[in-house]
PDB file of C-alpha atoms in Angstrom:
ATOM      1  CA  MET A   1     151.848-174.155 -98.359  1.00 80.00           C
ATOM      2  CA  THR A   2     151.759-177.022 -96.477  1.00 94.00           C
ATOM      3  CA  ILE A   3     155.001-179.322 -95.686  1.00 98.00           C
ATOM      4  CA  LEU A   4     155.253-182.875 -96.769  1.00 98.00           C
ATOM      5  CA  LEU A   5     156.708-185.661 -94.726  1.00 98.00           C
ATOM      6  CA  TYR A   6     157.805-188.707 -95.716  1.00 98.00           C
ATOM      7  CA  ASP A   7     157.844-191.006 -93.139  1.00 98.00           C
ATOM      8  CA  LEU A   8     158.970-194.167 -92.912  1.00 98.00           C
ATOM      9  CA  VAL A   9     156.192-196.918 -91.861  1.00 98.00           C
ATOM     10  CA  GLY A  10     155.356-200.565 -91.950  1.00 98.00           C
ATOM     11  CA  SER A  11     152.851-203.040 -92.666  1.00 97.00           C
ATOM     12  CA  ASP A  12     150.540-200.208 -90.812  1.00 98.00           C
ATOM     13  CA  ALA A  13     150.535-197.035 -92.592  1.00 97.00           C
ATOM     14  CA  ALA A  14     149.430-195.631 -89.167  1.00 97.00           C
ATOM     15  CA  ARG A  15     152.150-196.332 -87.040  1.00 98.00           C
ATOM     16  CA  PRO A  16     155.493-194.921 -88.140  1.00 98.00           C
ATOM     17  CA  PHE A  17     158.407-195.685 -86.347  1.00 98.00           C
ATOM     18  CA  SER A  18     161.212-194.179 -87.336  1.00 98.00           C
ATOM     19  CA  PRO A  19     163.042-192.224 -84.995  1.00 98.00           C
ATOM     20  CA  HIS A  20     164.906-189.685 -87.123  1.00 98.00           C
ATOM     21  CA  CYS A  21     161.640-189.324 -88.828  1.00 98.00           C
ATOM     22  CA  TRP A  22     160.118-188.735 -85.485  1.00 98.00           C
ATOM     23  CA  LYS A  23     162.448-186.025 -84.632  1.00 98.00           C
ATOM     24  CA  VAL A  24     161.240-184.505 -87.463  1.00 98.00           C
ATOM     25  CA  ALA A  25     157.494-184.224 -86.716  1.00 98.00           C
ATOM     26  CA  MET A  26     158.662-182.919 -83.078  1.00 98.00           C
ATOM     27  CA  ALA A  27     160.230-179.684 -84.453  1.00 98.00           C
ATOM     28  CA  LEU A  28     157.648-179.407 -86.923  1.00 98.00           C
ATOM     29  CA  ALA A  29     155.256-179.778 -84.211  1.00 98.00           C
ATOM     30  CA  HIS A  30     157.386-177.116 -82.308  1.00 98.00           C
ATOM     31  CA  LYS A  31     157.394-174.794 -84.374  1.00 98.00           C
ATOM     32  CA  GLY A  32     154.090-174.807 -85.241  1.00 98.00           C
ATOM     33  CA  LEU A  33     154.372-175.640 -88.761  1.00 98.00           C
ATOM     34  CA  ASP A  34     151.093-177.424 -90.978  1.00 96.00           C
ATOM     35  CA  TYR A  35     152.806-180.962 -92.339  1.00 97.00           C
ATOM     36  CA  ARG A  36     151.417-183.738 -94.173  1.00 97.00           C
ATOM     37  CA  ALA A  37     153.259-186.875 -93.563  1.00 98.00           C
ATOM     38  CA  VAL A  38     153.298-189.617 -96.724  1.00 98.00           C
ATOM     39  CA  PRO A  39     153.578-192.907 -95.232  1.00 98.00           C
ATOM     40  CA  THR A  40     156.554-194.429 -96.915  1.00 98.00           C
ATOM     41  CA  ARG A  41     157.999-198.614 -96.541  1.00 98.00           C
ATOM     42  CA  PHE A  42     161.708-199.126 -96.398  1.00 97.00           C
ATOM     43  CA  LEU A  43     161.240-199.907-100.465  1.00 97.00           C
ATOM     44  CA  GLU A  44     159.849-196.844-101.745  1.00 97.00           C
ATOM     45  CA  VAL A  45     162.270-194.568-100.338  1.00 97.00           C
ATOM     46  CA  SER A  46     164.702-194.488-103.461  1.00 94.00           C
ATOM     47  CA  GLU A  47     161.274-192.997-105.160  1.00 95.00           C
ATOM     48  CA  ILE A  48     160.175-190.447-103.196  1.00 96.00           C
ATOM     49  CA  GLU A  49     161.097-186.623-104.890  1.00 95.00           C
ATOM     50  CA  GLY A  50     162.652-188.456-107.913  1.00 93.00           C
ATOM     51  CA  GLY A  51     165.426-190.487-105.562  1.00 93.00           C
ATOM     52  CA  ALA A  52     166.464-187.096-103.814  1.00 91.00           C
ATOM     53  CA  SER A  53     167.777-189.019-100.659  1.00 94.00           C
ATOM     54  CA  SER A  54     168.562-193.012-100.296  1.00 93.00           C
ATOM     55  CA  THR A  55     167.052-192.435 -95.923  1.00 94.00           C
ATOM     56  CA  ILE A  56     164.578-190.736 -94.941  1.00 95.00           C
ATOM     57  CA  PRO A  57     163.180-188.037 -92.949  1.00 97.00           C
ATOM     58  CA  VAL A  58     162.458-185.998 -95.660  1.00 98.00           C
ATOM     59  CA  ILE A  59     160.912-182.919 -96.828  1.00 98.00           C
ATOM     60  CA  ARG A  60     159.450-181.362 -99.333  1.00 98.00           C
ATOM     61  CA  ASP A  61     158.297-177.321 -97.909  1.00 98.00           C
ATOM     62  CA  GLY A  62     157.686-175.338-100.860  1.00 96.00           C
ATOM     63  CA  ASP A  63     159.709-175.934-103.540  1.00 95.00           C
ATOM     64  CA  LYS A  64     163.015-177.085-101.223  1.00 97.00           C
ATOM     65  CA  VAL A  65     163.447-180.618-100.658  1.00 98.00           C
ATOM     66  CA  VAL A  66     165.912-181.525 -97.525  1.00 98.00           C
ATOM     67  CA  SER A  67     166.946-184.989 -96.170  1.00 97.00           C
ATOM     68  CA  ASP A  68     168.687-186.289 -92.902  1.00 97.00           C
ATOM     69  CA  SER A  69     166.408-184.697 -89.349  1.00 98.00           C
ATOM     70  CA  PHE A  70     169.501-182.342 -88.445  1.00 98.00           C
ATOM     71  CA  ALA A  71     169.588-180.937 -92.338  1.00 98.00           C
ATOM     72  CA  ILE A  72     165.813-180.173 -91.760  1.00 98.00           C
ATOM     73  CA  ALA A  73     166.185-178.961 -88.323  1.00 98.00           C
ATOM     74  CA  LEU A  74     168.553-176.265 -89.823  1.00 98.00           C
ATOM     75  CA  HIS A  75     166.190-175.204 -92.693  1.00 98.00           C
ATOM     76  CA  LEU A  76     163.415-174.919 -90.594  1.00 98.00           C
ATOM     77  CA  GLU A  77     165.266-172.764 -87.896  1.00 98.00           C
ATOM     78  CA  GLU A  78     166.898-170.793 -90.940  1.00 98.00           C
ATOM     79  CA  ALA A  79     163.586-170.945 -92.951  1.00 98.00           C
ATOM     80  CA  TYR A  80     160.896-169.572 -89.963  1.00 98.00           C
ATOM     81  CA  PRO A  81     163.084-167.389 -87.938  1.00 98.00           C
ATOM     82  CA  ASP A  82     159.824-166.058 -86.627  1.00 97.00           C
ATOM     83  CA  ARG A  83     158.324-169.277 -84.909  1.00 98.00           C
ATOM     84  CA  PRO A  84     159.432-170.880 -81.912  1.00 98.00           C
ATOM     85  CA  THR A  85     163.521-171.787 -82.001  1.00 98.00           C
ATOM     86  CA  LEU A  86     164.804-174.955 -81.759  1.00 98.00           C
ATOM     87  CA  PHE A  87     168.111-174.292 -80.771  1.00 98.00           C
ATOM     88  CA  GLY A  88     168.277-171.578 -79.281  1.00 97.00           C
ATOM     89  CA  GLY A  89     171.293-169.664 -81.229  1.00 97.00           C
ATOM     90  CA  LYS A  90     174.770-171.209 -82.580  1.00 96.00           C
ATOM     91  CA  GLY A  91     175.589-171.859 -79.516  1.00 97.00           C
ATOM     92  CA  GLY A  92     172.237-174.060 -78.945  1.00 97.00           C
ATOM     93  CA  GLN A  93     172.641-175.944 -82.231  1.00 98.00           C
ATOM     94  CA  ALA A  94     176.774-177.469 -81.175  1.00 98.00           C
ATOM     95  CA  HIS A  95     174.709-178.262 -77.879  1.00 97.00           C
ATOM     96  CA  ALA A  96     172.332-180.405 -80.408  1.00 98.00           C
ATOM     97  CA  ARG A  97     174.737-182.035 -82.768  1.00 98.00           C
ATOM     98  CA  PHE A  98     176.561-183.830 -79.935  1.00 98.00           C
ATOM     99  CA  ILE A  99     173.203-184.739 -78.133  1.00 98.00           C
ATOM    100  CA  GLU A 100     172.929-186.386 -81.840  1.00 98.00           C
ATOM    101  CA  ARG A 101     176.405-187.924 -81.615  1.00 98.00           C
ATOM    102  CA  TRP A 102     175.893-188.863 -77.874  1.00 98.00           C
ATOM    103  CA  SER A 103     172.640-190.324 -79.337  1.00 98.00           C
ATOM    104  CA  GLN A 104     173.524-192.315 -82.016  1.00 97.00           C
ATOM    105  CA  LEU A 105     176.378-194.213 -80.426  1.00 97.00           C
ATOM    106  CA  THR A 106     175.299-195.088 -77.020  1.00 97.00           C
ATOM    107  CA  ILE A 107     171.532-195.548 -77.187  1.00 98.00           C
ATOM    108  CA  HIS A 108     170.251-196.584 -80.683  1.00 97.00           C
ATOM    109  CA  PRO A 109     172.971-198.851 -80.694  1.00 96.00           C
ATOM    110  CA  TYR A 110     171.344-200.997 -77.550  1.00 97.00           C
ATOM    111  CA  LEU A 111     167.545-199.776 -79.012  1.00 97.00           C
ATOM    112  CA  GLY A 112     168.255-200.785 -82.299  1.00 95.00           C
ATOM    113  CA  VAL A 113     168.847-204.604 -80.850  1.00 94.00           C
ATOM    114  CA  THR A 114     166.115-204.519 -78.651  1.00 95.00           C
ATOM    115  CA  ALA A 115     163.688-203.368 -81.450  1.00 95.00           C
ATOM    116  CA  LEU A 116     165.209-205.465 -84.485  1.00 96.00           C
ATOM    117  CA  GLY A 117     162.870-208.193 -84.538  1.00 95.00           C
ATOM    118  CA  ALA A 118     159.574-206.518 -83.896  1.00 96.00           C
ATOM    119  CA  LEU A 119     160.547-204.102 -86.383  1.00 97.00           C
ATOM    120  CA  HIS A 120     161.075-207.108 -88.956  1.00 97.00           C
ATOM    121  CA  GLY A 121     157.563-208.210 -88.113  1.00 97.00           C
ATOM    122  CA  MET A 122     156.197-204.895 -88.634  1.00 98.00           C
ATOM    123  CA  GLN A 123     156.798-205.437 -92.260  1.00 98.00           C
ATOM    124  CA  ASP A 124     155.276-206.203 -94.992  1.00 97.00           C
ATOM    125  CA  GLU A 125     156.505-209.492 -96.793  1.00 97.00           C
ATOM    126  CA  ALA A 126     158.673-207.370 -99.597  1.00 97.00           C
ATOM    127  CA  ASN A 127     159.952-205.401 -96.971  1.00 98.00           C
ATOM    128  CA  ALA A 128     160.210-207.989 -93.949  1.00 98.00           C
ATOM    129  CA  GLY A 129     162.730-209.983 -96.639  1.00 97.00           C
ATOM    130  CA  TYR A 130     164.511-206.448 -97.213  1.00 97.00           C
ATOM    131  CA  PHE A 131     164.738-205.502 -93.603  1.00 97.00           C
ATOM    132  CA  ARG A 132     166.000-208.695 -93.132  1.00 97.00           C
ATOM    133  CA  ASN A 133     168.831-209.304 -95.827  1.00 97.00           C
ATOM    134  CA  SER A 134     170.143-205.740 -95.025  1.00 96.00           C
ATOM    135  CA  ARG A 135     169.818-205.743 -90.589  1.00 96.00           C
ATOM    136  CA  GLU A 136     171.724-208.831 -91.311  1.00 96.00           C
ATOM    137  CA  ALA A 137     174.220-207.661 -93.782  1.00 97.00           C
ATOM    138  CA  ARG A 138     174.973-205.227 -91.153  1.00 95.00           C
ATOM    139  CA  TYR A 139     175.317-207.184 -88.252  1.00 94.00           C
ATOM    140  CA  GLY A 140     176.504-209.960 -89.903  1.00 96.00           C
ATOM    141  CA  LYS A 141     174.722-212.846 -87.866  1.00 95.00           C
ATOM    142  CA  PRO A 142     170.644-213.832 -88.530  1.00 95.00           C
ATOM    143  CA  LEU A 143     167.962-211.272 -86.317  1.00 94.00           C
ATOM    144  CA  GLU A 144     167.625-214.077 -83.955  1.00 94.00           C
ATOM    145  CA  GLU A 145     171.026-213.943 -82.717  1.00 94.00           C
ATOM    146  CA  VAL A 146     171.288-209.682 -82.659  1.00 93.00           C
ATOM    147  CA  THR A 147     168.132-209.789 -80.416  1.00 92.00           C
ATOM    148  CA  ALA A 148     169.445-212.641 -78.212  1.00 90.00           C
ATOM    149  CA  GLY A 149     171.831-210.521 -76.226  1.00 86.00           C
ATOM    150  CA  ARG A 150     169.179-207.911 -75.075  1.00 92.00           C
ATOM    151  CA  ASP A 151     168.741-208.829 -71.913  1.00 93.00           C
ATOM    152  CA  ALA A 152     172.747-208.992 -70.807  1.00 94.00           C
ATOM    153  CA  GLY A 153     173.048-205.941 -72.495  1.00 95.00           C
ATOM    154  CA  LEU A 154     170.238-203.870 -70.064  1.00 97.00           C
ATOM    155  CA  SER A 155     172.264-203.280 -66.797  1.00 97.00           C
ATOM    156  CA  ALA A 156     175.660-202.310 -68.926  1.00 97.00           C
ATOM    157  CA  PHE A 157     173.170-199.843 -71.419  1.00 97.00           C
ATOM    158  CA  ARG A 158     170.598-198.256 -68.517  1.00 98.00           C
ATOM    159  CA  ALA A 159     174.191-197.568 -65.896  1.00 98.00           C
ATOM    160  CA  SER A 160     175.595-195.529 -70.405  1.00 98.00           C
ATOM    161  CA  LEU A 161     172.716-193.352 -69.543  1.00 98.00           C
ATOM    162  CA  GLU A 162     173.392-192.280 -66.349  1.00 98.00           C
ATOM    163  CA  PRO A 163     174.826-188.505 -68.065  1.00 97.00           C
ATOM    164  CA  LEU A 164     171.070-188.002 -68.933  1.00 98.00           C
ATOM    165  CA  ARG A 165     169.447-189.224 -65.917  1.00 98.00           C
ATOM    166  CA  SER A 166     171.682-187.149 -63.622  1.00 97.00           C
ATOM    167  CA  MET A 167     171.138-183.863 -65.799  1.00 97.00           C
ATOM    168  CA  LEU A 168     167.720-184.191 -65.428  1.00 97.00           C
ATOM    169  CA  THR A 169     167.997-183.670 -62.118  1.00 95.00           C
ATOM    170  CA  TYR A 170     169.171-180.052 -62.459  1.00 97.00           C
ATOM    171  CA  GLN A 171     166.999-179.253 -65.026  1.00 98.00           C
ATOM    172  CA  PRO A 172     163.798-180.380 -66.164  1.00 98.00           C
ATOM    173  CA  TRP A 173     165.092-180.531 -70.627  1.00 98.00           C
ATOM    174  CA  ILE A 174     167.744-181.638 -71.995  1.00 98.00           C
ATOM    175  CA  GLY A 175     166.650-177.877 -73.719  1.00 98.00           C
ATOM    176  CA  GLY A 176     167.445-176.231 -70.335  1.00 97.00           C
ATOM    177  CA  GLY A 177     163.774-175.059 -68.726  1.00 97.00           C
ATOM    178  CA  GLY A 178     162.273-175.953 -72.621  1.00 98.00           C
ATOM    179  CA  PRO A 179     162.553-178.589 -74.770  1.00 98.00           C
ATOM    180  CA  LEU A 180     164.578-177.854 -78.078  1.00 98.00           C
ATOM    181  CA  PHE A 181     165.661-180.286 -80.719  1.00 98.00           C
ATOM    182  CA  ALA A 182     168.241-181.772 -78.589  1.00 98.00           C
ATOM    183  CA  ASP A 183     164.971-183.196 -76.754  1.00 98.00           C
ATOM    184  CA  TYR A 184     163.698-184.419 -79.866  1.00 98.00           C
ATOM    185  CA  ILE A 185     166.620-186.036 -80.519  1.00 98.00           C
ATOM    186  CA  VAL A 186     166.582-188.360 -77.668  1.00 98.00           C
ATOM    187  CA  PHE A 187     162.779-188.671 -77.383  1.00 98.00           C
ATOM    188  CA  GLY A 188     162.694-190.099 -81.728  1.00 98.00           C
ATOM    189  CA  ALA A 189     165.255-193.187 -79.942  1.00 98.00           C
ATOM    190  CA  PHE A 190     162.609-193.398 -77.031  1.00 98.00           C
ATOM    191  CA  GLN A 191     160.050-193.378 -79.153  1.00 98.00           C
ATOM    192  CA  TRP A 192     160.786-195.874 -82.018  1.00 98.00           C
ATOM    193  CA  VAL A 193     161.250-198.837 -79.322  1.00 97.00           C
ATOM    194  CA  ARG A 194     158.064-197.559 -77.961  1.00 98.00           C
ATOM    195  CA  ILE A 195     156.237-198.444 -80.728  1.00 98.00           C
ATOM    196  CA  ALA A 196     157.795-201.607 -81.418  1.00 97.00           C
ATOM    197  CA  THR A 197     158.492-203.090 -79.040  1.00 97.00           C
ATOM    198  CA  THR A 198     156.853-203.967 -75.182  1.00 96.00           C
ATOM    199  CA  PHE A 199     160.441-204.389 -73.629  1.00 95.00           C
ATOM    200  CA  GLN A 200     161.577-202.184 -70.852  1.00 95.00           C
ATOM    201  CA  SER A 201     164.332-200.496 -71.811  1.00 96.00           C
ATOM    202  CA  ILE A 202     164.414-198.373 -68.643  1.00 96.00           C
ATOM    203  CA  ASP A 203     162.836-198.466 -65.275  1.00 95.00           C
ATOM    204  CA  ALA A 204     159.444-196.772 -65.032  1.00 95.00           C
ATOM    205  CA  ASP A 205     160.800-195.014 -62.373  1.00 95.00           C
ATOM    206  CA  ASP A 206     163.661-193.754 -63.936  1.00 97.00           C
ATOM    207  CA  PRO A 207     163.975-189.711 -64.130  1.00 97.00           C
ATOM    208  CA  ILE A 208     164.437-190.440 -67.910  1.00 98.00           C
ATOM    209  CA  ALA A 209     161.057-192.530 -67.592  1.00 98.00           C
ATOM    210  CA  GLU A 210     159.031-188.823 -66.446  1.00 98.00           C
ATOM    211  CA  TRP A 211     160.832-187.155 -69.406  1.00 98.00           C
ATOM    212  CA  PHE A 212     159.539-189.087 -71.942  1.00 98.00           C
ATOM    213  CA  GLY A 213     156.422-189.188 -70.540  1.00 98.00           C
ATOM    214  CA  ARG A 214     156.074-185.202 -70.826  1.00 98.00           C
ATOM    215  CA  CYS A 215     157.677-185.543 -74.062  1.00 98.00           C
ATOM    216  CA  LEU A 216     155.145-187.883 -75.480  1.00 98.00           C
ATOM    217  CA  HIS A 217     152.622-185.216 -74.041  1.00 98.00           C
ATOM    218  CA  LEU A 218     154.257-182.238 -75.976  1.00 98.00           C
ATOM    219  CA  HIS A 219     152.520-180.532 -79.162  1.00 98.00           C
ATOM    220  CA  ALA A 220     148.783-181.252 -78.289  1.00 98.00           C
ATOM    221  CA  GLY A 221     150.087-185.065 -77.170  1.00 98.00           C
ATOM    222  CA  LEU A 222     151.677-186.082 -80.918  1.00 98.00           C
ATOM    223  CA  GLY A 223     153.752-188.654 -79.474  1.00 98.00           C
ATOM    224  CA  HIS A 224     150.764-190.379 -77.640  1.00 97.00           C
ATOM    225  CA  ARG A 225     148.894-190.474 -81.374  1.00 97.00           C
ATOM    226  CA  VAL A 226     150.598-193.754 -81.749  1.00 98.00           C
ATOM    227  CA  PRO A 227     149.804-195.956 -78.964  1.00 97.00           C
ATOM    228  CA  ALA A 228     152.778-197.900 -78.015  1.00 97.00           C
ATOM    229  CA  ALA A 229     153.328-201.842 -78.671  1.00 97.00           C
ATOM    230  CA  ALA A 230     150.892-204.080 -77.038  1.00 92.00           C
TER     231      ALA A 230
END
């Protein structure tokens, strides 16, 4: 049975942008599992699977509904042990959990600021209103004031990526010899801003950019199927 992936989109259903949904899309492709993306807008999330979750991604796999990208990856690993592993064992799961926390606390805050205005512009009228109100409540200021500081914070952000940049001099993937879910966690963050905005958060000659380019080509170029913002 084809797995359903509820995938966050704006007014253009062909441009899914959520970093967390991208983690799951890559994980499903890594496992070689057939899935169908269900384009879902912010105001539709509460209706998914009878209100199964207040956030997405959500998948339906047969009679099982799972929300949260990491929980979904764990489900896929357990439910399809004969398919390529996402973690390489319990140690890999713990490693990926660290990468998830590092990404959420180091990468997402700055990238969220860089893409905020563009993400607002990707929504239809009703969802744009929801997006503005919810994000302004989160940040405590207008969207325009939030995004105004992105240039000033760029150097510090790039410096904060040095652990990842240095690690890539030792091994080609965060997962080691090949990509694992840990790679998809970080990939999702950079894919988020690639789709939303033309702002360059990393230099083209940065080793992280080279790694990201290889991620885009994984699984028959899954990441490339959605063009970068123009």
